[in-house]
Amino acid sequence: MTERPGPPIAMLAELTHRCPLSCSYCSNPLELTARERELPTDVWARVFREAADLGVLQLHLSGGEPASRRDLQDLVKAARDANLYVNLITSGIGLTPARLDALEAAGLDHVQLSLQAIDAEKADWIGGYSGGFARKLSFAGEVRQRGIPLTVNAVMHRHTIDDIDAAIAFAADLGARRIEVACVQFYGWALANRAALLPSRDQVTRAKSAVAAARRAYAGRMTIDFVPPDYYADYPKACMGGWGSTGLNIAPDGTALPCHAAATIPGLRFDRVTDRSLAEIWYDGAAFNAFRGHEWMQEPCRSCARRDRDHGGCRCQAMALASDPHAADPVCHHSAARSIVDHIISEQTAASPPFIYRSHKHQ
Amino acid sequence: MNADPVPLLPRGTRLHHDRVRDTMVLLVPERALLLDEIGTAILQEVDGKSTLAAISARLAERYGAPEPDVAADIRAFLDGLVAQRLVDYQ
Ligand code: SF4
Ligand code: SF4
């Protein structure tokens, strides 16, 4: 047994998998959860209280599109009553001014607005929803007018990363205090669409210098967080800050996951918030303990000097690329499976294959 | 920039007592900053009305420390938060 972990700081509540958009880069699983299986309002409210008791400070309301839940304002209120900081992660579609009023009254702290692209034609093509961009713009205007703190999440991949300067300017014009320029990571639908999404090495290099220049230009006005695609890195990212160490995800049906893709790892046993308390799940749940500490590690991670820094990288990526959730993350250049990543990069074609849009067809 | 601005916590930044870890934290968009005793003392004086000089004078007196040193520490601490857009000067 490893030593007892500290309490989690953040919880991501995937309120629903329903969403009016169907982005090819969506990190939701291929098997989307149907509406009938979503947790009801009162169970979420209890889970929020249990989370606060456990030590969670930040609550991210996500999905799918959280606005697809008609009880969203009640959920925000319940979370604020539990003393959590409430962040809404949204595409902005489906939130009328009246609903936004209600969310504000319920105590919503912050909005993270996704940006598929900076013009309507491209954004609607990427999101697979005609008219979506126009609705997003009017939502953004409402957020701005109310002074609700805003972070723009500009989603970067081979079709958008060259527009990075315009995306940053777009966020600044909206009055955002922060922009997250996040390259797509390959889980769920994004993994199925990898060939259509992975940017080239040159694109990433240019984006990095654009971010450096923009950080100087917007200093004191807007902070810029950049998440590069880890396929081009020498070392993996410390996924979730370490498995079961800082945060947890709750799927729409109440399954508690150490990260949003954890269900792709075979053999893990996941608890549901309807069966056990969040504290029991966090401290004693089998899935949360599966990759804590160092015992589970193989070489080269086990004796690596960086093992407490990146925790061997992402378990789901090790599963997806090396078919072994205990292996080093294959993006690591010490990994025997790094050749798999290099091969994927070398297979990039000049023309992008078409998107496979997110849908319920797998059900 | 104003030499003696009035700092304020903008909407979206909240001072919060974390009862589980028994510490004060600054809750900000998508993050929580753990505060030490000094950070807490400074932010508790940030009321959107007091100037930096007024805050410095109060804390210098409370801690029995030389006011110029206290003012410099407060300025450095708040400048760092202002640069991240977590505190505003007005
Ligand atoms: S990534 Fe797109 S499809 Fe997936 S939840 Fe977000 S807006 Fe909806
Ligand atoms: S060998 Fe393992 S621990 Fe070391 S850098 Fe690579 S992934 Fe991280």
PDB file of C-alpha atoms in Angstrom, chain A residues 7-9 49 52-58 60 80 82-87 104 108-110 112 146-149 151 176-178 180 220-223, chain B residues 8-21 23-34 79-89:
ATOM      1  CA  PRO A   7      -7.274  15.525  -0.394  1.00  0.00           C
ATOM      2  CA  PRO A   8      -8.238  16.512  -3.954  1.00  0.00           C
ATOM      3  CA  ILE A   9      -8.358  20.194  -4.916  1.00  0.00           C
ATOM      4  CA  ARG A  49     -21.257  18.667  -0.419  1.00  0.00           C
ATOM      5  CA  ALA A  52     -16.309  20.155  -0.237  1.00  0.00           C
ATOM      6  CA  ASP A  53     -16.078  18.043   2.936  1.00  0.00           C
ATOM      7  CA  LEU A  54     -13.300  16.053   1.311  1.00  0.00           C
ATOM      8  CA  GLY A  55     -11.271  19.197   0.503  1.00  0.00           C
ATOM      9  CA  VAL A  56     -12.279  20.057  -3.062  1.00  0.00           C
ATOM     10  CA  LEU A  57     -12.102  23.829  -3.677  1.00  0.00           C
ATOM     11  CA  GLN A  58     -12.674  24.123  -7.406  1.00  0.00           C
ATOM     12  CA  HIS A  60     -15.745  22.501 -12.927  1.00  0.00           C
ATOM     13  CA  ARG A  80     -22.079  27.545  -4.078  1.00  0.00           C
ATOM     14  CA  ALA A  82     -21.420  23.878  -0.453  1.00  0.00           C
ATOM     15  CA  ASN A  83     -18.795  26.670  -0.612  1.00  0.00           C
ATOM     16  CA  LEU A  84     -17.182  25.542  -3.847  1.00  0.00           C
ATOM     17  CA  TYR A  85     -15.733  27.857  -6.508  1.00  0.00           C
ATOM     18  CA  VAL A  86     -17.946  27.213  -9.507  1.00  0.00           C
ATOM     19  CA  ASN A  87     -16.545  27.262 -13.023  1.00  0.00           C
ATOM     20  CA  GLU A 104     -25.406  34.707 -12.032  1.00  0.00           C
ATOM     21  CA  LEU A 108     -21.611  31.311 -10.757  1.00  0.00           C
ATOM     22  CA  ASP A 109     -17.976  32.364 -10.258  1.00  0.00           C
ATOM     23  CA  HIS A 110     -16.405  32.008 -13.679  1.00  0.00           C
ATOM     24  CA  GLN A 112     -14.667  29.033 -19.519  1.00  0.00           C
ATOM     25  CA  ARG A 146     -22.310  41.379 -17.105  1.00  0.00           C
ATOM     26  CA  GLY A 147     -18.634  41.351 -16.159  1.00  0.00           C
ATOM     27  CA  ILE A 148     -18.598  37.629 -15.448  1.00  0.00           C
ATOM     28  CA  PRO A 149     -14.939  36.538 -15.223  1.00  0.00           C
ATOM     29  CA  THR A 151     -11.413  32.451 -19.742  1.00  0.00           C
ATOM     30  CA  ALA A 176     -11.028  37.772 -21.084  1.00  0.00           C
ATOM     31  CA  ARG A 177      -8.473  37.930 -18.285  1.00  0.00           C
ATOM     32  CA  ARG A 178      -7.085  34.616 -19.369  1.00  0.00           C
ATOM     33  CA  GLU A 180      -5.975  28.829 -22.571  1.00  0.00           C
ATOM     34  CA  GLY A 220      -0.703  42.780 -17.482  1.00  0.00           C
ATOM     35  CA  ARG A 221      -3.849  42.524 -19.597  1.00  0.00           C
ATOM     36  CA  MET A 222      -4.428  38.840 -20.225  1.00  0.00           C
ATOM     37  CA  THR A 223      -2.542  35.751 -19.106  1.00  0.00           C
TER      38      THR A 223
ATOM     39  CA  LEU B   8      -9.138  45.399  -5.005  1.00  0.00           C
ATOM     40  CA  LEU B   9     -10.146  41.796  -5.474  1.00  0.00           C
ATOM     41  CA  PRO B  10     -12.012  41.661  -8.780  1.00  0.00           C
ATOM     42  CA  ARG B  11     -15.062  39.529  -9.309  1.00  0.00           C
ATOM     43  CA  GLY B  12     -13.858  35.944  -9.656  1.00  0.00           C
ATOM     44  CA  THR B  13     -11.195  36.261  -6.937  1.00  0.00           C
ATOM     45  CA  ARG B  14     -12.273  35.168  -3.457  1.00  0.00           C
ATOM     46  CA  LEU B  15     -10.509  34.836  -0.133  1.00  0.00           C
ATOM     47  CA  HIS B  16     -11.623  31.591   1.448  1.00  0.00           C
ATOM     48  CA  HIS B  17     -10.946  29.607   4.594  1.00  0.00           C
ATOM     49  CA  ASP B  18     -10.113  26.029   3.639  1.00  0.00           C
ATOM     50  CA  ARG B  19     -11.459  24.125   6.630  1.00  0.00           C
ATOM     51  CA  VAL B  20     -10.074  20.762   5.487  1.00  0.00           C
ATOM     52  CA  ARG B  21      -6.457  21.952   5.247  1.00  0.00           C
ATOM     53  CA  THR B  23      -5.455  27.401   5.831  1.00  0.00           C
ATOM     54  CA  MET B  24      -6.524  30.473   3.910  1.00  0.00           C
ATOM     55  CA  VAL B  25      -6.624  30.218   0.135  1.00  0.00           C
ATOM     56  CA  LEU B  26      -7.232  32.653  -2.690  1.00  0.00           C
ATOM     57  CA  LEU B  27      -9.791  31.129  -5.031  1.00  0.00           C
ATOM     58  CA  VAL B  28      -9.264  32.377  -8.571  1.00  0.00           C
ATOM     59  CA  PRO B  29     -10.416  31.182 -11.988  1.00  0.00           C
ATOM     60  CA  GLU B  30      -9.618  27.469 -12.194  1.00  0.00           C
ATOM     61  CA  ARG B  31      -6.978  27.578  -9.437  1.00  0.00           C
ATOM     62  CA  ALA B  32      -6.581  27.848  -5.693  1.00  0.00           C
ATOM     63  CA  LEU B  33      -3.540  29.605  -4.241  1.00  0.00           C
ATOM     64  CA  LEU B  34      -2.522  28.505  -0.760  1.00  0.00           C
ATOM     65  CA  ASP B  79       2.221  43.337  -8.131  1.00  0.00           C
ATOM     66  CA  GLY B  80       2.641  39.597  -8.706  1.00  0.00           C
ATOM     67  CA  LEU B  81      -1.106  39.049  -8.423  1.00  0.00           C
ATOM     68  CA  VAL B  82      -1.892  42.094 -10.563  1.00  0.00           C
ATOM     69  CA  ALA B  83       0.387  40.752 -13.302  1.00  0.00           C
ATOM     70  CA  GLN B  84      -1.723  37.574 -13.306  1.00  0.00           C
ATOM     71  CA  ARG B  85      -4.910  39.665 -13.369  1.00  0.00           C
ATOM     72  CA  LEU B  86      -6.021  38.255 -10.024  1.00  0.00           C
ATOM     73  CA  VAL B  87      -5.949  41.648  -8.253  1.00  0.00           C
ATOM     74  CA  ASP B  88      -6.727  45.062  -9.798  1.00  0.00           C
ATOM     75  CA  TYR B  89      -5.196  48.452  -8.970  1.00  0.00           C
TER      76      TYR B  89
END
